[in-house]
PDB file of C-alpha atoms in Angstrom:
ATOM      1  CA  GLN S 190      90.229  79.363  60.616  1.00 93.00           C
ATOM      2  CA  TYR S 191      90.386  80.975  64.064  1.00 94.00           C
ATOM      3  CA  ASP S 192      92.175  83.786  65.844  1.00 96.00           C
ATOM      4  CA  ALA S 193      92.249  85.451  69.248  1.00 97.00           C
ATOM      5  CA  THR S 194      92.953  89.036  70.271  1.00 97.00           C
ATOM      6  CA  LEU S 195      93.789  90.184  73.814  1.00 96.00           C
ATOM      7  CA  ILE S 196      92.974  93.794  74.736  1.00 93.00           C
ATOM      8  CA  PRO S 197      94.279  94.958  78.131  1.00 93.00           C
ATOM      9  CA  ARG S 198      93.088  98.339  79.458  1.00 89.00           C
ATOM     10  CA  ILE S 199      94.647 100.260  82.312  1.00 90.00           C
ATOM     11  CA  LEU S 200      92.084 102.424  84.113  1.00 87.00           C
ATOM     12  CA  SER S 201      93.874 104.783  86.490  1.00 85.00           C
ATOM     13  CA  THR S 202      91.110 104.881  89.109  1.00 84.00           C
ATOM     14  CA  ARG S 203      89.685 101.389  88.646  1.00 86.00           C
ATOM     15  CA  GLY S 204      92.471  98.941  87.881  1.00 87.00           C
ATOM     16  CA  LEU S 205      93.522  96.577  85.103  1.00 90.00           C
ATOM     17  CA  MET S 206      90.802  95.259  82.768  1.00 91.00           C
ATOM     18  CA  LEU S 207      91.443  92.391  80.390  1.00 94.00           C
ATOM     19  CA  GLY S 208      89.385  92.247  77.192  1.00 93.00           C
ATOM     20  CA  GLY S 209      89.482  89.821  74.335  1.00 95.00           C
ATOM     21  CA  GLU S 210      87.885  88.476  71.195  1.00 96.00           C
ATOM     22  CA  PHE S 211      87.938  84.948  69.809  1.00 97.00           C
ATOM     23  CA  ARG S 212      86.777  84.274  66.240  1.00 97.00           C
ATOM     24  CA  TYR S 213      86.122  80.951  64.527  1.00 96.00           C
ATOM     25  CA  LEU S 214      85.288  80.400  60.868  1.00 95.00           C
ATOM     26  CA  SER S 215      84.510  77.245  58.906  1.00 94.00           C
ATOM     27  CA  THR S 216      82.425  76.340  55.879  1.00 92.00           C
ATOM     28  CA  ARG S 217      79.362  75.857  58.100  1.00 93.00           C
ATOM     29  CA  HIS S 218      80.121  77.894  61.182  1.00 94.00           C
ATOM     30  CA  ARG S 219      81.011  81.505  61.996  1.00 96.00           C
ATOM     31  CA  SER S 220      81.333  82.583  65.623  1.00 97.00           C
ATOM     32  CA  THR S 221      82.694  85.484  67.636  1.00 96.00           C
ATOM     33  CA  LEU S 222      83.131  85.462  71.413  1.00 96.00           C
ATOM     34  CA  ALA S 223      84.082  88.796  72.974  1.00 95.00           C
ATOM     35  CA  GLY S 224      84.281  89.999  76.535  1.00 94.00           C
ATOM     36  CA  GLU S 225      85.884  92.143  79.197  1.00 93.00           C
ATOM     37  CA  TRP S 226      86.787  91.308  82.795  1.00 93.00           C
ATOM     38  CA  LEU S 227      87.756  93.567  85.664  1.00 91.00           C
ATOM     39  CA  PRO S 228      88.521  91.334  88.666  1.00 89.00           C
ATOM     40  CA  ARG S 229      88.325  94.188  91.165  1.00 86.00           C
ATOM     41  CA  ASP S 230      86.821  97.598  90.447  1.00 85.00           C
ATOM     42  CA  LEU S 231      88.736  99.977  92.738  1.00 83.00           C
ATOM     43  CA  GLY S 232      86.558 102.927  91.774  1.00 77.00           C
ATOM     44  CA  ASP S 233      83.079 101.561  92.427  1.00 63.00           C
ATOM     45  CA  GLY S 234      83.031 102.667  96.046  1.00 62.00           C
ATOM     46  CA  GLN S 235      81.816  99.234  97.143  1.00 60.00           C
ATOM     47  CA  GLY S 236      85.018  97.474  98.023  1.00 59.00           C
ATOM     48  CA  GLY S 237      86.068  96.307  94.573  1.00 72.00           C
ATOM     49  CA  ASP S 238      83.355  94.245  92.876  1.00 84.00           C
ATOM     50  CA  THR S 239      84.122  92.025  89.890  1.00 89.00           C
ATOM     51  CA  ARG S 240      82.668  93.501  86.715  1.00 90.00           C
ATOM     52  CA  GLY S 241      82.575  92.319  83.130  1.00 92.00           C
ATOM     53  CA  TYR S 242      80.744  91.735  79.889  1.00 92.00           C
ATOM     54  CA  LEU S 243      80.384  88.729  77.572  1.00 94.00           C
ATOM     55  CA  ALA S 244      78.911  88.475  74.076  1.00 94.00           C
ATOM     56  CA  LEU S 245      78.561  85.454  71.792  1.00 96.00           C
ATOM     57  CA  ASN S 246      77.537  85.782  68.155  1.00 96.00           C
ATOM     58  CA  SER S 247      77.255  82.529  66.221  1.00 96.00           C
ATOM     59  CA  ARG S 248      75.858  81.488  62.840  1.00 96.00           C
ATOM     60  CA  PHE S 249      75.855  77.831  61.826  1.00 95.00           C
ATOM     61  CA  SER S 250      74.496  75.469  59.213  1.00 95.00           C
ATOM     62  CA  LEU S 251      73.715  71.937  60.318  1.00 92.00           C
ATOM     63  CA  SER S 252      72.714  70.827  56.804  1.00 92.00           C
ATOM     64  CA  PRO S 253      71.370  72.402  53.613  1.00 91.00           C
ATOM     65  CA  ARG S 254      67.930  72.484  55.287  1.00 95.00           C
ATOM     66  CA  TRP S 255      68.847  73.394  58.862  1.00 95.00           C
ATOM     67  CA  ARG S 256      70.380  76.711  59.950  1.00 96.00           C
ATOM     68  CA  GLY S 257      70.688  78.375  63.324  1.00 96.00           C
ATOM     69  CA  SER S 258      72.041  81.341  65.218  1.00 97.00           C
ATOM     70  CA  LEU S 259      72.879  82.408  68.757  1.00 96.00           C
ATOM     71  CA  ASP S 260      73.191  85.977  70.041  1.00 96.00           C
ATOM     72  CA  LEU S 261      73.899  85.998  73.775  1.00 95.00           C
ATOM     73  CA  THR S 262      74.973  89.002  75.850  1.00 93.00           C
ATOM     74  CA  GLN S 263      75.471  89.499  79.578  1.00 93.00           C
ATOM     75  CA  ALA S 264      76.750  92.414  81.663  1.00 92.00           C
ATOM     76  CA  SER S 265      77.699  92.184  85.306  1.00 90.00           C
ATOM     77  CA  ASP S 266      75.530  95.158  86.324  1.00 88.00           C
ATOM     78  CA  HIS S 267      73.250  97.869  84.954  1.00 87.00           C
ATOM     79  CA  ARG S 268      75.933 100.606  85.083  1.00 86.00           C
ATOM     80  CA  TYR S 269      78.588  98.669  83.205  1.00 87.00           C
ATOM     81  CA  PHE S 270      78.282 100.558  79.891  1.00 87.00           C
ATOM     82  CA  ASP S 271      78.004 103.912  81.675  1.00 84.00           C
ATOM     83  CA  ASP S 272      81.367 103.271  83.314  1.00 83.00           C
ATOM     84  CA  PHE S 273      83.227 101.338  80.618  1.00 83.00           C
ATOM     85  CA  GLY S 274      81.474 102.062  77.311  1.00 76.00           C
ATOM     86  CA  SER S 275      83.614 103.484  74.538  1.00 70.00           C
ATOM     87  CA  GLY S 276      81.011 105.849  73.101  1.00 59.00           C
ATOM     88  CA  LEU S 277      77.549 107.353  73.299  1.00 57.00           C
ATOM     89  CA  SER S 278      75.917 104.281  71.757  1.00 57.00           C
ATOM     90  CA  ASP S 279      77.368 102.092  74.513  1.00 64.00           C
ATOM     91  CA  ALA S 280      76.245 104.462  77.262  1.00 59.00           C
ATOM     92  CA  ASN S 281      72.696 104.392  75.839  1.00 70.00           C
ATOM     93  CA  GLN S 282      72.364 100.621  76.153  1.00 79.00           C
ATOM     94  CA  ARG S 283      68.990  99.986  77.809  1.00 86.00           C
ATOM     95  CA  LEU S 284      68.523  96.302  77.061  1.00 90.00           C
ATOM     96  CA  LEU S 285      70.761  93.350  76.292  1.00 92.00           C
ATOM     97  CA  ARG S 286      69.056  90.816  74.080  1.00 91.00           C
ATOM     98  CA  ARG S 287      69.609  87.066  74.122  1.00 94.00           C
ATOM     99  CA  THR S 288      68.256  85.185  71.140  1.00 96.00           C
ATOM    100  CA  GLY S 289      68.501  81.637  69.900  1.00 96.00           C
ATOM    101  CA  ARG S 290      67.025  80.622  66.555  1.00 96.00           C
ATOM    102  CA  LEU S 291      66.727  77.460  64.476  1.00 97.00           C
ATOM    103  CA  ASP S 292      65.375  77.446  60.887  1.00 97.00           C
ATOM    104  CA  TYR S 293      64.287  74.588  58.647  1.00 97.00           C
ATOM    105  CA  ARG S 294      63.454  74.995  54.955  1.00 95.00           C
ATOM    106  CA  HIS S 295      62.306  72.317  52.550  1.00 92.00           C
ATOM    107  CA  ALA S 296      60.157  72.591  49.435  1.00 88.00           C
ATOM    108  CA  ALA S 297      57.062  74.601  50.382  1.00 92.00           C
ATOM    109  CA  TRP S 298      57.730  74.661  54.138  1.00 94.00           C
ATOM    110  CA  GLN S 299      59.681  77.081  56.295  1.00 96.00           C
ATOM    111  CA  LEU S 300      59.828  76.423  60.054  1.00 97.00           C
ATOM    112  CA  THR S 301      61.386  78.623  62.732  1.00 97.00           C
ATOM    113  CA  ALA S 302      61.885  78.077  66.460  1.00 97.00           C
ATOM    114  CA  ARG S 303      63.136  81.045  68.471  1.00 97.00           C
ATOM    115  CA  ALA S 304      63.625  82.146  72.065  1.00 96.00           C
ATOM    116  CA  ASP S 305      64.100  85.768  73.163  1.00 95.00           C
ATOM    117  CA  HIS S 306      65.060  87.100  76.571  1.00 94.00           C
ATOM    118  CA  PHE S 307      66.350  90.468  77.784  1.00 93.00           C
ATOM    119  CA  GLN S 308      68.644  91.764  80.489  1.00 92.00           C
ATOM    120  CA  VAL S 309      67.255  95.149  81.546  1.00 91.00           C
ATOM    121  CA  LEU S 310      69.945  97.747  82.202  1.00 89.00           C
ATOM    122  CA  ASP S 311      67.697 100.808  82.395  1.00 88.00           C
ATOM    123  CA  ARG S 312      66.507 101.019  86.006  1.00 87.00           C
ATOM    124  CA  THR S 313      64.029 103.804  85.085  1.00 88.00           C
ATOM    125  CA  LEU S 314      61.837 101.258  83.295  1.00 87.00           C
ATOM    126  CA  THR S 315      58.925 100.242  85.481  1.00 88.00           C
ATOM    127  CA  PRO S 316      58.012  96.534  85.622  1.00 86.00           C
ATOM    128  CA  ASP S 317      55.081  97.181  83.245  1.00 85.00           C
ATOM    129  CA  GLU S 318      57.413  98.862  80.721  1.00 88.00           C
ATOM    130  CA  ARG S 319      59.899  96.013  80.536  1.00 90.00           C
ATOM    131  CA  PRO S 320      59.815  93.903  77.371  1.00 92.00           C
ATOM    132  CA  TYR S 321      58.230  90.489  77.171  1.00 94.00           C
ATOM    133  CA  SER S 322      60.353  87.423  76.635  1.00 95.00           C
ATOM    134  CA  ARG S 323      59.272  84.973  73.973  1.00 95.00           C
ATOM    135  CA  LEU S 324      59.828  81.530  75.445  1.00 93.00           C
ATOM    136  CA  PRO S 325      59.392  80.075  72.884  1.00 94.00           C
ATOM    137  CA  GLN S 326      58.145  81.363  69.530  1.00 97.00           C
ATOM    138  CA  LEU S 327      57.297  78.793  66.851  1.00 98.00           C
ATOM    139  CA  ILE S 328      56.560  79.892  63.278  1.00 98.00           C
ATOM    140  CA  ALA S 329      55.466  77.837  60.268  1.00 97.00           C
ATOM    141  CA  ARG S 330      54.997  79.096  56.706  1.00 97.00           C
ATOM    142  CA  TYR S 331      53.700  77.131  53.767  1.00 96.00           C
ATOM    143  CA  GLN S 332      53.487  78.319  50.155  1.00 94.00           C
ATOM    144  CA  ASP S 333      52.545  76.119  47.224  1.00 94.00           C
ATOM    145  CA  GLU S 334      50.404  75.885  44.103  1.00 92.00           C
ATOM    146  CA  LEU S 335      47.598  73.365  43.755  1.00 90.00           C
ATOM    147  CA  GLY S 336      46.592  73.517  40.132  1.00 90.00           C
ATOM    148  CA  PRO S 337      45.462  77.099  39.447  1.00 92.00           C
ATOM    149  CA  LEU S 338      45.236  77.901  43.180  1.00 94.00           C
ATOM    150  CA  ARG S 339      47.987  79.463  45.269  1.00 95.00           C
ATOM    151  CA  VAL S 340      47.895  78.261  48.875  1.00 96.00           C
ATOM    152  CA  ASP S 341      49.528  80.169  51.744  1.00 96.00           C
ATOM    153  CA  LEU S 342      49.570  79.407  55.451  1.00 96.00           C
ATOM    154  CA  ASP S 343      51.187  81.447  58.206  1.00 97.00           C
ATOM    155  CA  ALA S 344      51.048  79.954  61.707  1.00 97.00           C
ATOM    156  CA  GLU S 345      52.597  81.172  64.934  1.00 98.00           C
ATOM    157  CA  TYR S 346      52.602  80.052  68.545  1.00 98.00           C
ATOM    158  CA  VAL S 347      54.326  82.234  71.120  1.00 97.00           C
ATOM    159  CA  HIS S 348      54.496  82.287  74.903  1.00 97.00           C
ATOM    160  CA  PHE S 349      55.004  85.775  76.344  1.00 96.00           C
ATOM    161  CA  ASP S 350      56.635  85.870  79.769  1.00 94.00           C
ATOM    162  CA  ARG S 351      57.499  88.665  82.189  1.00 91.00           C
ATOM    163  CA  ASP S 352      57.939  89.033  85.938  1.00 88.00           C
ATOM    164  CA  THR S 353      55.020  91.459  86.301  1.00 88.00           C
ATOM    165  CA  GLY S 354      51.658  91.985  84.615  1.00 89.00           C
ATOM    166  CA  THR S 355      49.641  89.943  82.187  1.00 92.00           C
ATOM    167  CA  THR S 356      51.407  87.011  80.563  1.00 94.00           C
ATOM    168  CA  GLY S 357      50.195  84.237  78.348  1.00 96.00           C
ATOM    169  CA  GLN S 358      50.145  82.424  75.049  1.00 97.00           C
ATOM    170  CA  ARG S 359      49.013  83.408  71.574  1.00 97.00           C
ATOM    171  CA  LEU S 360      48.129  81.230  68.606  1.00 98.00           C
ATOM    172  CA  ASN S 361      47.761  82.878  65.229  1.00 97.00           C
ATOM    173  CA  LEU S 362      46.691  81.119  62.013  1.00 97.00           C
ATOM    174  CA  ALA S 363      46.366  82.881  58.652  1.00 96.00           C
ATOM    175  CA  PRO S 364      45.448  80.573  55.754  1.00 97.00           C
ATOM    176  CA  SER S 365      44.730  82.090  52.357  1.00 97.00           C
ATOM    177  CA  LEU S 366      43.723  81.018  48.849  1.00 97.00           C
ATOM    178  CA  ALA S 367      44.435  82.975  45.692  1.00 97.00           C
ATOM    179  CA  LEU S 368      43.466  82.361  42.062  1.00 96.00           C
ATOM    180  CA  PRO S 369      45.999  84.206  39.873  1.00 95.00           C
ATOM    181  CA  TRP S 370      44.970  84.822  36.269  1.00 95.00           C
ATOM    182  CA  ARG S 371      47.716  86.251  34.065  1.00 94.00           C
ATOM    183  CA  ARG S 372      48.025  87.222  30.450  1.00 94.00           C
ATOM    184  CA  PRO S 373      50.771  89.114  28.592  1.00 91.00           C
ATOM    185  CA  TRP S 374      48.581  92.216  28.726  1.00 93.00           C
ATOM    186  CA  GLY S 375      47.377  92.073  32.360  1.00 96.00           C
ATOM    187  CA  PHE S 376      46.408  90.104  35.457  1.00 97.00           C
ATOM    188  CA  VAL S 377      43.630  89.583  38.003  1.00 97.00           C
ATOM    189  CA  THR S 378      44.241  87.914  41.385  1.00 97.00           C
ATOM    190  CA  PRO S 379      41.325  87.391  43.782  1.00 97.00           C
ATOM    191  CA  ARG S 380      42.333  86.290  47.271  1.00 97.00           C
ATOM    192  CA  LEU S 381      40.514  85.086  50.380  1.00 97.00           C
ATOM    193  CA  SER S 382      42.246  84.803  53.739  1.00 97.00           C
ATOM    194  CA  LEU S 383      40.978  83.885  57.199  1.00 96.00           C
ATOM    195  CA  PRO S 384      43.263  85.121  60.009  1.00 95.00           C
ATOM    196  CA  ALA S 385      42.342  83.617  63.376  1.00 96.00           C
ATOM    197  CA  THR S 386      43.910  84.537  66.719  1.00 96.00           C
ATOM    198  CA  ALA S 387      43.389  83.038  70.178  1.00 97.00           C
ATOM    199  CA  TYR S 388      44.962  83.948  73.522  1.00 97.00           C
ATOM    200  CA  ALA S 389      45.328  82.150  76.847  1.00 96.00           C
ATOM    201  CA  LEU S 390      46.217  84.820  79.422  1.00 96.00           C
ATOM    202  CA  THR S 391      46.999  84.908  83.121  1.00 93.00           C
ATOM    203  CA  ASP S 392      46.983  87.779  85.632  1.00 90.00           C
ATOM    204  CA  THR S 393      44.650  89.870  83.512  1.00 91.00           C
ATOM    205  CA  LEU S 394      43.108  93.086  84.834  1.00 89.00           C
ATOM    206  CA  PRO S 395      39.672  92.846  86.463  1.00 90.00           C
ATOM    207  CA  GLY S 396      36.976  92.609  83.817  1.00 89.00           C
ATOM    208  CA  GLN S 397      39.418  91.651  81.041  1.00 91.00           C
ATOM    209  CA  PRO S 398      38.925  88.267  79.306  1.00 92.00           C
ATOM    210  CA  GLU S 399      41.457  85.495  79.777  1.00 94.00           C
ATOM    211  CA  HIS S 400      40.716  83.833  76.429  1.00 95.00           C
ATOM    212  CA  PRO S 401      40.027  86.535  73.819  1.00 94.00           C
ATOM    213  CA  ASP S 402      39.918  85.446  70.197  1.00 94.00           C
ATOM    214  CA  ARG S 403      39.054  86.769  66.757  1.00 93.00           C
ATOM    215  CA  LEU S 404      38.196  85.473  63.296  1.00 94.00           C
ATOM    216  CA  LEU S 405      38.696  87.929  60.484  1.00 93.00           C
ATOM    217  CA  PRO S 406      37.709  87.017  56.884  1.00 95.00           C
ATOM    218  CA  VAL S 407      39.659  89.234  54.489  1.00 96.00           C
ATOM    219  CA  THR S 408      38.977  89.500  50.755  1.00 97.00           C
ATOM    220  CA  SER S 409      40.962  91.288  48.085  1.00 97.00           C
ATOM    221  CA  VAL S 410      41.195  91.590  44.307  1.00 98.00           C
ATOM    222  CA  ASP S 411      44.395  92.826  42.698  1.00 97.00           C
ATOM    223  CA  SER S 412      44.358  93.679  38.988  1.00 97.00           C
ATOM    224  CA  GLY S 413      46.459  95.509  36.443  1.00 97.00           C
ATOM    225  CA  LEU S 414      47.158  96.128  32.768  1.00 97.00           C
ATOM    226  CA  TYR S 415      50.418  96.242  30.788  1.00 95.00           C
ATOM    227  CA  LEU S 416      50.149  98.809  27.990  1.00 94.00           C
ATOM    228  CA  GLU S 417      53.234  99.202  25.781  1.00 92.00           C
ATOM    229  CA  ARG S 418      54.030 100.869  22.509  1.00 91.00           C
ATOM    230  CA  ASP S 419      57.124 101.586  20.471  1.00 90.00           C
ATOM    231  CA  SER S 420      58.019 105.221  20.191  1.00 89.00           C
ATOM    232  CA  ARG S 421      60.897 107.584  19.529  1.00 86.00           C
ATOM    233  CA  TRP S 422      62.469 110.104  21.879  1.00 86.00           C
ATOM    234  CA  LEU S 423      65.074 112.619  20.673  1.00 86.00           C
ATOM    235  CA  GLY S 424      65.674 110.497  17.603  1.00 84.00           C
ATOM    236  CA  SER S 425      66.178 107.243  19.539  1.00 90.00           C
ATOM    237  CA  ALA S 426      63.888 104.217  19.552  1.00 92.00           C
ATOM    238  CA  THR S 427      62.159 103.791  22.929  1.00 94.00           C
ATOM    239  CA  ARG S 428      59.378 101.759  24.459  1.00 91.00           C
ATOM    240  CA  GLN S 429      56.659 103.573  26.365  1.00 91.00           C
ATOM    241  CA  THR S 430      54.949 101.606  29.142  1.00 93.00           C
ATOM    242  CA  LEU S 431      51.794 102.389  31.131  1.00 94.00           C
ATOM    243  CA  GLU S 432      50.747 100.030  33.953  1.00 95.00           C
ATOM    244  CA  PRO S 433      47.451 101.050  35.584  1.00 97.00           C
ATOM    245  CA  ARG S 434      46.577  98.999  38.648  1.00 97.00           C
ATOM    246  CA  LEU S 435      43.449  98.582  40.761  1.00 98.00           C
ATOM    247  CA  HIS S 436      43.538  96.871  44.176  1.00 98.00           C
ATOM    248  CA  TYR S 437      40.399  96.298  46.262  1.00 98.00           C
ATOM    249  CA  LEU S 438      40.693  95.182  49.896  1.00 97.00           C
ATOM    250  CA  TYR S 439      37.932  94.530  52.428  1.00 97.00           C
ATOM    251  CA  VAL S 440      38.717  93.948  56.114  1.00 95.00           C
ATOM    252  CA  PRO S 441      35.760  93.826  58.540  1.00 92.00           C
ATOM    253  CA  THR S 442      35.989  95.596  61.886  1.00 89.00           C
ATOM    254  CA  ARG S 443      36.803  93.485  64.945  1.00 81.00           C
ATOM    255  CA  ASP S 444      37.349  94.763  68.500  1.00 77.00           C
TER     256      ASP S 444
END
């Protein structure tokens, strides 16, 4: 259920690089660890720095309800893929993403906890252009039926972090109620949702609020008909179907 591959590379102006890949597979776990290591770069013009790259990709199941994943990458320096990449896609690497995720599912609930961080390789990106890290992001989704009503709830909390500029936290809640009415010949589904968003920000620009929020009542009605008839086409029996649909949506304006 596991194997390892060693990949040595001889670089005439830089030295000997050792690469490798280790893979592990089980009924609940699948992982790959890959990397390269150059103990002394003779061609960097800086006295032979150590350079390398490491990547971990892992998917695992803790139980029927719990699943998780890890995607971790790290390069020794911002020019690593320019010097050692094997193709254009490698040379165009601007960001290395590191993500950890844990999911829980049971009945009507789905919960997710995630963390995202980036290693910036592109030195042309200004501090304000660099991506935000999400440390952490928590997501909850609930879907169920209470009698004739369909109940949905989407909730998210996320903390956005960066070395420069405005940072802060966001809480988003989006409950909704729907009343589906279905018949063999058509359906009508009115829905009411109430998305609400609140921020807690730091280092905002002068005159910008630190705690902006919004409440946005959204209404919609989705309806349709199923019109069918038996027919014949080129001597063969066919069924002709026409499904007209009308969807009305109202979203008020919020700044």
